[in-house]
Coordinates of C-alpha atoms in Angstrom, one line a residue:
Chain A
X295 CA -43.3 93.8 -61.0
X296 CA -44.0 97.5 -61.5
X297 CA -45.9 100.4 -59.8
X298 CA -47.9 102.0 -62.6
X299 CA -50.7 104.5 -63.2
X300 CA -53.8 102.6 -64.5
X301 CA -57.1 103.7 -65.9
X302 CA -60.4 102.3 -64.6
X303 CA -62.1 101.0 -67.6
X304 CA -65.2 99.5 -66.0
X305 CA -66.8 98.9 -62.6
X306 CA -69.9 96.8 -61.9
X307 CA -71.7 95.1 -59.1
X308 CA -71.5 91.3 -59.6
X309 CA -73.4 90.3 -56.5
X310 CA -74.7 92.2 -53.5
X311 CA -71.7 93.9 -51.9
X312 CA -69.2 92.5 -54.5
X313 CA -67.8 94.5 -57.4
X314 CA -65.5 93.8 -60.3
X315 CA -63.2 96.5 -61.6
X316 CA -61.4 96.4 -64.9
X317 CA -58.3 98.4 -65.3
X318 CA -55.7 99.0 -68.0
X319 CA -52.4 97.1 -67.9
X320 CA -49.1 98.4 -69.3
X321 CA -48.2 96.7 -72.6
X322 CA -44.6 96.3 -71.5
X323 CA -45.4 94.6 -68.2
X324 CA -45.5 90.9 -67.8
X325 CA -48.9 89.2 -67.7
X326 CA -50.1 88.3 -64.2
X327 CA -50.6 84.6 -63.6
X328 CA -53.6 83.1 -61.9
X329 CA -53.1 83.4 -58.1
X330 CA -51.0 86.6 -58.3
X331 CA -52.2 89.8 -56.9
X332 CA -51.9 93.6 -57.1
X333 CA -52.1 96.4 -54.6
X334 CA -54.1 99.5 -55.2
X335 CA -53.3 102.9 -53.8
X336 CA -56.8 103.9 -53.1
X337 CA -56.3 107.6 -52.3
X338 CA -53.6 110.3 -52.2
X339 CA -54.8 111.2 -48.7
X340 CA -53.1 109.7 -45.7
X341 CA -56.2 107.8 -44.7
X342 CA -57.0 105.0 -45.4
X343 CA -53.2 104.7 -45.5
X344 CA -52.2 101.3 -46.7
X345 CA -52.6 99.9 -50.2
X346 CA -55.2 97.2 -50.6
X347 CA -54.2 93.8 -52.0
X348 CA -56.6 92.1 -54.5
X349 CA -56.0 88.9 -56.5
X350 CA -56.4 89.3 -60.2
X351 CA -59.7 87.9 -61.4
X352 CA -59.0 88.1 -65.1
X353 CA -56.5 89.3 -67.7
X354 CA -56.6 90.0 -71.4
X355 CA -53.3 90.4 -73.2
X356 CA -54.8 91.5 -76.4
X357 CA -56.7 94.4 -74.8
X358 CA -54.1 94.8 -72.1
X359 CA -56.7 94.8 -69.3
X360 CA -56.9 93.2 -66.0
X361 CA -59.7 92.8 -63.5
X362 CA -60.1 92.3 -59.8
X363 CA -63.1 91.6 -57.5
X364 CA -63.6 93.4 -54.3
X365 CA -66.1 93.3 -51.5
X366 CA -67.4 96.5 -50.0
X367 CA -66.0 96.1 -46.5
X368 CA -64.5 99.4 -45.2
X369 CA -63.6 102.9 -46.0
X370 CA -61.0 101.9 -48.7
X371 CA -63.3 99.7 -50.7
X372 CA -66.2 102.1 -50.4
X373 CA -63.9 104.8 -51.8
X374 CA -63.0 102.4 -54.7
X375 CA -66.6 102.0 -55.5
X376 CA -66.9 105.8 -56.1
X377 CA -64.1 105.9 -58.6
X378 CA -65.4 106.8 -62.0
X379 CA -64.7 105.2 -65.3
X380 CA -61.5 106.7 -66.9
X381 CA -60.2 107.9 -63.6
X382 CA -56.7 106.7 -62.7
X383 CA -55.4 104.7 -59.9
X384 CA -51.9 103.5 -58.9
X385 CA -51.4 99.8 -59.1
X386 CA -48.4 97.6 -58.0
X387 CA -48.3 94.2 -59.7
X388 CA -47.8 91.3 -60.5
X389 CA -47.1 90.3 -56.9
X390 CA -46.8 86.9 -55.2
X391 CA -46.7 83.4 -56.6
X392 CA -49.3 81.6 -58.7
X393 CA -51.3 78.4 -58.8
X394 CA -49.6 75.2 -60.1
X395 CA -51.2 74.1 -63.4
X396 CA -52.8 70.7 -63.4
X397 CA -51.4 67.7 -65.2
X398 CA -53.0 67.0 -68.6
X399 CA -55.1 64.1 -67.3
X400 CA -56.3 65.8 -64.1
X401 CA -59.7 67.3 -63.4
X402 CA -59.3 70.7 -61.8
X403 CA -61.8 71.4 -59.0
X404 CA -61.9 75.0 -58.1
X405 CA -63.7 76.2 -55.0
X406 CA -64.5 79.9 -54.2
X407 CA -66.2 81.3 -51.2
X408 CA -67.1 85.0 -50.9
X409 CA -64.2 87.3 -51.8
X410 CA -62.1 84.3 -52.7
X411 CA -63.8 84.2 -56.1
X412 CA -61.2 86.5 -57.7
X413 CA -58.1 84.3 -58.1
X414 CA -60.2 81.1 -58.6
X415 CA -62.2 82.7 -61.4
X416 CA -59.0 83.8 -63.2
X417 CA -57.6 80.3 -62.9
X418 CA -60.9 78.8 -64.2
X419 CA -60.9 81.1 -67.2
X420 CA -57.3 80.3 -68.0
X421 CA -57.7 76.6 -67.7
X422 CA -60.9 76.7 -69.7
X423 CA -59.1 78.5 -72.5
X424 CA -56.3 76.0 -72.4
X425 CA -58.3 72.9 -73.0
X426 CA -59.0 71.8 -69.4
X427 CA -62.5 71.2 -68.1
X428 CA -62.4 73.0 -64.8
X429 CA -65.3 72.6 -62.4
X430 CA -65.8 75.9 -60.6
X431 CA -67.8 75.6 -57.4
X432 CA -69.0 79.0 -56.0
X433 CA -70.5 79.1 -52.6
X434 CA -72.4 81.8 -50.8
X435 CA -75.0 82.4 -48.1
X436 CA -77.9 83.0 -50.5
X437 CA -78.7 83.7 -54.2
X438 CA -78.1 87.4 -54.1
X439 CA -74.6 86.9 -52.8
X440 CA -73.7 84.7 -55.8
X441 CA -72.2 86.4 -58.8
X442 CA -73.7 85.9 -62.3
X443 CA -70.7 84.5 -64.2
X444 CA -70.5 84.1 -67.9
X445 CA -70.2 80.4 -68.7
X446 CA -67.1 78.5 -69.4
X447 CA -66.5 76.9 -72.7
X448 CA -65.3 73.5 -71.6
X449 CA -65.7 73.7 -67.9
X450 CA -68.8 74.1 -65.7
X451 CA -69.9 76.4 -62.9
X452 CA -71.8 75.0 -59.9
X453 CA -73.5 77.3 -57.5
X454 CA -74.1 76.4 -53.9
X455 CA -76.1 78.4 -51.3
X456 CA -76.6 77.8 -47.6
X457 CA -80.3 78.3 -47.9
X458 CA -80.8 76.5 -51.2
X459 CA -82.1 79.6 -53.0
X460 CA -79.6 78.9 -55.9
X461 CA -78.1 75.7 -57.0
X462 CA -77.0 73.1 -54.5
X463 CA -78.2 73.5 -51.0
X464 CA -75.2 73.5 -48.7
X465 CA -71.6 74.7 -48.7
X466 CA -69.2 74.4 -51.6
X467 CA -67.4 71.6 -49.7
X468 CA -70.6 69.8 -49.1
X469 CA -71.1 69.9 -52.8
X470 CA -67.7 68.5 -53.5
X471 CA -68.3 65.7 -51.1
X472 CA -71.6 64.8 -52.9
X473 CA -69.7 64.2 -56.2
X474 CA -69.2 60.7 -57.5
X475 CA -65.5 60.6 -56.8
X476 CA -65.1 57.4 -58.7
X477 CA -65.5 59.5 -61.8
X478 CA -62.8 61.8 -60.7
X479 CA -59.8 59.5 -60.5
X480 CA -57.2 62.3 -60.7
X481 CA -58.7 65.5 -59.3
X482 CA -56.7 68.5 -58.2
X483 CA -58.2 71.0 -55.8
X484 CA -57.8 74.8 -55.8
X485 CA -59.5 77.0 -53.3
X486 CA -59.8 80.5 -52.0
X487 CA -62.2 81.9 -49.4
X488 CA -62.9 82.0 -45.7
X489 CA -60.4 80.2 -43.5
X490 CA -63.0 77.5 -42.5
X491 CA -63.7 76.7 -46.1
X492 CA -60.0 76.4 -46.9
X493 CA -59.5 74.1 -44.0
X494 CA -62.4 71.9 -45.1
X495 CA -61.0 71.8 -48.6
X496 CA -57.6 70.8 -47.2
X497 CA -59.2 68.0 -45.1
X498 CA -61.1 66.8 -48.2
X499 CA -57.9 66.7 -50.2
X500 CA -56.3 64.6 -47.5
X501 CA -59.2 62.2 -47.4
X502 CA -59.2 61.8 -51.2
X503 CA -55.4 61.9 -51.4
X504 CA -55.3 64.6 -54.1
X505 CA -53.1 67.7 -54.5
X506 CA -54.6 70.8 -53.1
X507 CA -53.6 74.5 -53.2
X508 CA -55.1 77.3 -51.2
X509 CA -54.8 81.0 -51.7
X510 CA -54.3 82.6 -48.3
X511 CA -55.3 86.0 -46.9
X512 CA -53.6 88.1 -44.2
X513 CA -53.4 91.8 -43.3
X514 CA -50.7 93.2 -45.5
X515 CA -48.5 96.3 -45.5
X516 CA -45.7 96.3 -48.1
X517 CA -46.8 93.5 -50.4
X518 CA -43.3 92.9 -51.6
X519 CA -41.7 90.8 -48.8
X520 CA -40.0 93.6 -46.9
X521 CA -42.1 94.2 -43.7
X522 CA -42.8 90.6 -42.5
X523 CA -46.3 91.8 -41.5
X524 CA -48.4 89.3 -43.5
X525 CA -46.9 86.2 -42.0
X526 CA -48.9 83.0 -41.6
X527 CA -47.9 79.9 -39.7
X528 CA -46.6 77.0 -41.8
X529 CA -45.2 73.6 -41.3
X530 CA -41.5 73.3 -42.0
X531 CA -38.1 74.5 -41.0
X532 CA -39.4 78.1 -40.9
X533 CA -42.3 78.8 -38.5
X534 CA -43.8 81.5 -40.7
X535 CA -44.2 82.3 -44.4
X536 CA -45.1 85.6 -46.0
X537 CA -48.4 85.6 -47.8
X538 CA -47.1 88.3 -50.2
X539 CA -43.9 86.5 -51.1
X540 CA -43.9 82.8 -50.5
X541 CA -47.7 83.0 -51.1
X542 CA -50.5 83.8 -51.5
X543 CA -50.8 80.3 -53.0
X544 CA -49.6 77.4 -50.7
X545 CA -49.8 73.7 -50.9
X546 CA -52.6 73.2 -48.3
X547 CA -50.4 70.5 -46.6
X548 CA -47.9 73.2 -45.7
X549 CA -50.4 75.4 -43.8
X550 CA -50.6 75.0 -40.0
X551 CA -54.4 74.9 -39.7
X552 CA -55.7 76.0 -36.4
Chain B
X1462 CA -25.9 122.6 -54.1
X1463 CA -24.4 120.4 -51.4
X1464 CA -26.8 117.6 -50.2
X1465 CA -24.3 115.6 -48.2
X1466 CA -24.6 114.9 -44.6
X1467 CA -21.5 114.3 -42.5
X1468 CA -21.7 111.5 -39.9
X1469 CA -18.5 110.7 -38.0
X1470 CA -15.7 110.8 -40.6
X1471 CA -17.9 110.0 -43.7
X1472 CA -20.6 111.6 -45.7
X1473 CA -24.0 110.4 -46.8
X1474 CA -24.6 111.5 -50.4
X1475 CA -28.0 113.0 -49.5
X1476 CA -30.3 113.3 -46.5
X1477 CA -33.0 110.8 -47.6
X1478 CA -32.8 107.3 -46.2
X1479 CA -35.2 104.4 -45.9
X1480 CA -36.1 103.2 -42.4
X1481 CA -35.2 99.9 -40.8
X1482 CA -37.9 97.2 -41.1
X1483 CA -39.7 98.8 -43.9
X1484 CA -37.3 98.1 -46.8
X1485 CA -35.9 94.6 -46.1
X1486 CA -32.4 94.5 -47.3
X1487 CA -33.1 96.6 -50.4
X1488 CA -33.5 93.6 -52.8
X1489 CA -37.3 93.6 -52.2
X1490 CA -37.5 97.1 -53.7
X1491 CA -34.8 96.9 -56.3
X1492 CA -37.4 96.8 -59.2
X1493 CA -39.5 99.6 -57.8
X1494 CA -37.1 102.4 -57.0
X1495 CA -33.5 103.5 -57.7
X1496 CA -31.5 102.1 -54.8
X1497 CA -28.4 104.0 -56.0
X1498 CA -30.3 107.3 -55.3
X1499 CA -30.8 106.5 -51.6
X1500 CA -29.0 108.6 -49.0
X1501 CA -28.9 105.5 -46.8
X1502 CA -30.5 102.1 -46.6
X1503 CA -31.2 101.1 -43.0
X1504 CA -31.5 97.3 -43.0
X1505 CA -34.0 95.2 -41.1
X1506 CA -32.9 94.9 -37.5
X1507 CA -30.3 92.1 -36.9
X1508 CA -30.0 90.1 -33.7
X1509 CA -27.3 87.5 -32.9
X1510 CA -29.8 84.5 -33.2
X1511 CA -32.5 84.2 -35.8
X1512 CA -36.0 85.4 -34.6
X1513 CA -39.2 84.0 -36.1
X1514 CA -41.2 87.0 -35.1
X1515 CA -44.4 87.6 -33.1
X1516 CA -47.7 85.8 -33.1
X1517 CA -50.3 86.6 -35.8
X1518 CA -51.8 88.9 -36.9
X1519 CA -49.0 91.4 -36.7
X1520 CA -50.6 94.4 -38.3
X1521 CA -53.6 96.6 -37.8
X1522 CA -54.5 99.8 -39.7
X1523 CA -55.3 102.9 -37.7
X1524 CA -56.4 106.4 -38.8
X1525 CA -53.6 107.7 -41.0
X1526 CA -51.3 105.0 -39.6
X1527 CA -50.7 101.4 -38.7
X1528 CA -49.7 99.4 -35.7
X1529 CA -47.2 96.6 -36.2
X1530 CA -45.9 93.9 -33.9
X1531 CA -43.4 92.1 -36.1
X1532 CA -41.1 91.2 -33.2
X1533 CA -37.7 91.8 -34.9
X1534 CA -38.2 88.8 -37.2
X1535 CA -34.8 88.3 -38.8
X1536 CA -32.4 85.6 -40.0
X1537 CA -29.7 86.2 -37.3
X1538 CA -26.0 87.0 -37.8
X1539 CA -24.9 83.7 -39.3
X1540 CA -27.4 83.7 -42.2
X1541 CA -27.1 87.5 -42.6
X1542 CA -23.4 87.1 -43.4
X1543 CA -24.0 84.3 -46.0
X1544 CA -27.4 85.3 -47.4
X1545 CA -27.7 89.1 -47.1
X1546 CA -24.1 90.5 -47.3
X1547 CA -23.5 89.4 -50.9
X1548 CA -26.4 91.5 -52.1
X1549 CA -25.6 94.4 -49.9
X1550 CA -22.1 94.4 -51.3
X1551 CA -23.5 95.2 -54.8
X1552 CA -25.2 98.3 -53.6
X1553 CA -23.7 101.7 -54.1
X1554 CA -25.7 103.6 -51.5
X1555 CA -24.5 103.6 -47.8
X1556 CA -25.9 100.6 -46.0
X1557 CA -26.5 101.1 -42.3
X1558 CA -27.0 98.0 -40.3
X1559 CA -29.8 98.2 -37.7
X1560 CA -28.6 96.2 -34.6
X1561 CA -30.9 94.9 -31.9
X1562 CA -30.5 92.8 -28.8
X1563 CA -31.8 92.0 -25.4
X1564 CA -28.6 92.4 -23.5
X1565 CA -25.5 94.5 -23.9
X1566 CA -23.6 91.4 -24.9
X1567 CA -26.0 90.6 -27.7
X1568 CA -25.6 94.1 -29.2
X1569 CA -21.8 93.8 -28.8
X1570 CA -21.8 90.4 -30.3
X1571 CA -23.6 91.4 -33.5
X1572 CA -21.2 94.3 -34.1
X1573 CA -18.1 92.3 -33.4
X1574 CA -19.2 89.5 -35.8
X1575 CA -20.0 91.8 -38.7
X1576 CA -17.6 94.7 -38.3
X1577 CA -15.1 93.5 -40.9
X1578 CA -17.8 93.7 -43.6
X1579 CA -17.0 96.6 -45.9
X1580 CA -20.7 96.6 -47.1
X1581 CA -21.7 98.1 -43.7
X1582 CA -21.3 101.9 -43.7
X1583 CA -22.5 102.4 -40.1
X1584 CA -24.7 101.0 -37.3
X1585 CA -28.0 102.1 -36.2
X1586 CA -28.6 100.8 -32.7
X1587 CA -32.2 99.9 -32.0
X1588 CA -32.8 100.7 -28.3
X1589 CA -36.4 101.4 -29.0
X1590 CA -38.3 98.4 -30.2
X1591 CA -41.6 98.2 -28.4
X1592 CA -42.5 94.8 -29.7
X1593 CA -40.3 92.3 -27.9
X1594 CA -39.9 91.9 -24.2
X1595 CA -36.3 92.7 -24.2
X1596 CA -36.1 94.5 -27.5
X1597 CA -34.0 97.3 -26.3
X1598 CA -36.7 99.6 -25.1
X1599 CA -35.6 98.7 -21.6
X1600 CA -32.3 100.3 -22.6
X1601 CA -33.8 103.2 -24.5
X1602 CA -35.9 104.5 -21.6
X1603 CA -33.0 104.8 -19.2
X1604 CA -30.3 107.5 -19.8
X1605 CA -27.7 105.6 -17.6
X1606 CA -28.1 102.4 -19.6
X1607 CA -28.1 104.3 -22.9
X1608 CA -24.8 106.0 -22.1
X1609 CA -23.2 102.7 -20.9
X1610 CA -24.4 100.7 -24.0
X1611 CA -23.2 103.4 -26.4
X1612 CA -19.8 103.5 -24.7
X1613 CA -19.4 99.7 -24.9
X1614 CA -20.3 99.6 -28.6
X1615 CA -18.2 102.7 -29.3
X1616 CA -15.1 100.7 -28.3
X1617 CA -15.9 97.9 -30.7
X1618 CA -15.9 99.7 -34.0
X1619 CA -14.5 102.6 -36.1
X1620 CA -17.8 102.8 -38.0
X1621 CA -20.3 105.4 -37.0
X1622 CA -22.8 104.6 -34.3
X1623 CA -26.3 106.0 -34.6
X1624 CA -28.6 105.5 -31.6
X1625 CA -32.3 105.1 -32.5
X1626 CA -34.5 106.4 -29.8
X1627 CA -38.0 105.7 -28.7
X1628 CA -40.6 108.4 -28.2
X1629 CA -42.1 106.4 -25.3
X1630 CA -40.2 108.3 -22.6
X1631 CA -40.9 111.3 -20.5
X1632 CA -38.0 113.3 -21.9
X1633 CA -36.3 112.2 -25.2
X1634 CA -33.8 115.0 -24.9
X1635 CA -32.3 113.4 -21.8
X1636 CA -31.8 110.1 -23.6
X1637 CA -30.3 111.8 -26.6
X1638 CA -27.8 113.6 -24.4
X1639 CA -26.9 110.3 -22.8
X1640 CA -26.2 108.8 -26.2
X1641 CA -24.0 111.7 -27.2
X1642 CA -22.1 111.5 -23.9
X1643 CA -21.5 107.8 -24.6
X1644 CA -19.9 108.6 -27.9
X1645 CA -22.8 108.3 -30.4
X1646 CA -22.2 109.8 -33.8
X1647 CA -25.8 110.6 -34.6
X1648 CA -29.3 110.2 -33.2
X1649 CA -32.3 108.7 -35.1
X1650 CA -35.6 109.7 -33.8
X1651 CA -38.3 108.5 -33.5
X1652 CA -39.1 104.7 -33.5
X1653 CA -42.8 103.8 -33.3
X1654 CA -45.1 105.2 -30.7
X1655 CA -46.8 102.5 -28.5
X1656 CA -50.4 102.1 -29.6
X1657 CA -53.3 99.7 -29.2
X1658 CA -56.5 98.9 -31.0
X1659 CA -59.4 97.0 -29.4
X1660 CA -61.8 94.9 -31.6
X1661 CA -65.2 95.7 -30.2
X1662 CA -66.8 92.7 -31.7
X1663 CA -64.4 90.1 -30.3
X1664 CA -63.8 92.3 -27.3
X1665 CA -60.1 91.5 -27.6
X1666 CA -57.0 93.5 -28.7
X1667 CA -56.7 93.6 -32.5
X1668 CA -53.3 91.9 -32.3
X1669 CA -52.3 89.1 -29.9
X1670 CA -49.3 91.2 -28.7
X1671 CA -52.0 93.6 -27.3
X1672 CA -50.1 96.8 -28.1
X1673 CA -47.6 97.5 -30.9
X1674 CA -45.8 100.3 -32.6
X1675 CA -47.8 103.0 -34.3
X1676 CA -46.3 104.5 -37.4
X1677 CA -47.4 106.6 -40.4
X1678 CA -48.6 110.2 -40.8
X1679 CA -50.5 109.9 -37.5
X1680 CA -47.2 110.2 -35.6
X1681 CA -45.4 112.8 -37.8
X1682 CA -46.1 115.7 -35.4
X1683 CA -44.7 113.6 -32.5
X1684 CA -41.5 112.9 -34.5
X1685 CA -41.1 116.5 -35.6
X1686 CA -41.4 117.7 -32.0
X1687 CA -38.8 115.0 -30.9
X1688 CA -36.4 116.2 -33.5
X1689 CA -36.8 119.8 -32.5
X1690 CA -36.2 119.0 -28.8
X1691 CA -33.3 116.6 -29.4
X1692 CA -31.5 118.9 -31.9
X1693 CA -31.6 121.7 -29.3
X1694 CA -29.5 119.7 -26.9
X1695 CA -27.0 117.6 -28.9
X1696 CA -24.2 118.7 -31.3
X1697 CA -24.2 115.4 -33.3
X1698 CA -26.5 115.0 -36.4
X1699 CA -30.1 114.2 -35.9
X1700 CA -31.9 111.9 -38.3
X1701 CA -35.7 112.4 -38.3
X1702 CA -38.3 109.8 -39.0
X1703 CA -41.9 109.2 -38.3
X1704 CA -44.7 109.5 -40.7
X1705 CA -42.9 111.0 -43.7
X1706 CA -44.9 110.4 -46.9
X1707 CA -44.0 113.4 -49.0
X1708 CA -41.2 115.9 -49.5
X1709 CA -43.2 118.5 -47.5
X1710 CA -43.2 116.2 -44.5
X1711 CA -39.4 115.8 -44.9
X1712 CA -38.9 119.5 -45.1
X1713 CA -40.8 120.0 -41.8
X1714 CA -38.3 117.6 -40.2
X1715 CA -35.3 119.4 -41.7
X1716 CA -36.6 122.8 -40.6
X1717 CA -37.2 121.4 -37.1
X1718 CA -33.5 120.5 -36.9
X1719 CA -33.0 117.2 -38.6
X1720 CA -29.8 116.8 -40.7
X1721 CA -31.2 113.8 -42.5
X1722 CA -34.5 111.9 -42.6
X1723 CA -35.8 108.4 -43.1
X1724 CA -38.9 107.2 -44.9
X1725 CA -40.6 104.2 -43.2
X1726 CA -44.2 103.3 -43.6
X1727 CA -44.3 105.7 -46.6
X1728 CA -42.4 103.1 -48.6
X1729 CA -45.4 100.8 -48.3
X1730 CA -47.7 103.4 -49.8
X1731 CA -45.3 104.8 -52.4
X1732 CA -42.4 102.4 -53.2
X1733 CA -40.3 105.1 -54.8
X1734 CA -41.2 107.7 -52.1
X1735 CA -37.5 108.2 -51.4
X1736 CA -36.7 109.4 -54.9
X1737 CA -39.8 111.7 -54.9
X1738 CA -38.9 113.1 -51.5
X1739 CA -35.3 113.8 -52.5
X1740 CA -36.4 115.6 -55.7
X1741 CA -38.9 117.7 -53.6
X1742 CA -36.2 118.6 -51.2
X1743 CA -33.9 119.7 -54.0
X1744 CA -36.7 121.9 -55.6
X1745 CA -37.5 123.4 -52.2
X1746 CA -33.8 124.2 -51.6
X1747 CA -33.5 125.9 -55.1
X1748 CA -36.5 128.0 -54.5
X1749 CA -35.4 129.0 -51.0
X1750 CA -31.8 129.6 -52.1
X1751 CA -30.5 127.0 -49.8
X1752 CA -27.0 125.8 -50.6
X1753 CA -26.6 123.1 -48.0
X1754 CA -28.6 121.1 -45.5
X1755 CA -27.6 123.3 -42.6
X1756 CA -29.5 126.1 -44.4
X1757 CA -32.7 124.5 -43.2
X1758 CA -31.7 125.2 -39.6
X1759 CA -32.1 128.3 -37.4
X1760 CA -35.2 129.7 -38.9
X1761 CA -37.1 129.6 -35.5

């Protein structure tokens, strides 16, 4: 974990309202693992004040670059979109925990909705590189909200849109339900996206009796476990867990779904 | 140049501390800033019993600030002694334990149970938390109760007692005088300012607690004014906090009458803000020809 000055190497729109930013990564710093996140100090001005957390969407050790996906949502992300190539930003990373890797004989099913694409995409790319055949399911309202992703070598990408304008008509979870599960004897589910989607993924994992991890989101201040601000409700001896420290990745059976 | 700040019978190595609730127990920031350079580390508030904290969400950002309603989430005295003290013992900076409670007995019980710990340099008594029903603000808004609580705690320990005041009162100077009369060794001001954000889409408060504590640069002028008013009426040191992000902010507090400062929300934005602020203060002192912290005082 380190707070470092980073250069913006690239910024591009990947779908309407969604952008991917590539930044430089210190050679001496450990590589972030899929699921881990960074926080960006967006401005030196006192507003917007807080750093913004984003999951890593990719990492390249040879080039020492990392990428993140963000959605244009408020003043901070609009400001990020105006930052020019080669300008510098302050980044704190790697933060939080990471996804558990699948067993050798397991089929990784990865589900992304909206801004949840980042960590799931990084996991898909890593698994793909390491000989797994991840099935990445990306859901969105309509075609223009779906990113155009470069293909995976061993794995596959499945688009789903609510209006049927691209790929499967329906939600990402509808798509998963439509699969021939007899062909997936040992699947493992990973998901990140809107709360409703994560809850549906959890329910599906229970029904199919497969392991399932979710990457959770919560308003965050410190990002390092100090302020107790980003708590979510969990099942267990402790009522709350910090998304920034115990998470952001949780076994979906540990979350208290409401 | 003498950067030390005397409180009771001991001295802080420098005037820059990190505020309670924003820095955990130090461990969380150990990789990000030099803890040995801290003038003081004010721990997360400690209550007798563990507290899980308030309902979710607990945070909302505001213009140049944020509102929190954490609810004094902490592990309680028993786990503090076994889980937190061993780490605090390894630190070389002064560790000031922030103490909270809902009754006089609870405050007293925390101090009695931890007072033998050498790792604790002093106590900062939180009589100003706006986020729990009996989180001390009931004490902090009444000068009679402030004096009585301070007197009670004073008898329990030889360590310094710093009373942390709320700005949510009609006259903070009166409360500070009551703390001094009760035997306090210093005053910390200010805790967060009560604030509220309404979500116009859901037509509900942004946090379930309805209101919370506003912090960050938005409240800095409120804190500076409080330090000015308090430092006029007490003879004990005043520790200023509220919205300090940069050394310039800290210098404002010192010029207004503070003997030391704390960085709170600023740690979230710049994890090593404490080191940067201290270096800025030193440069400012060199340029101004200041030899000691008191040289900041009496310019207006």
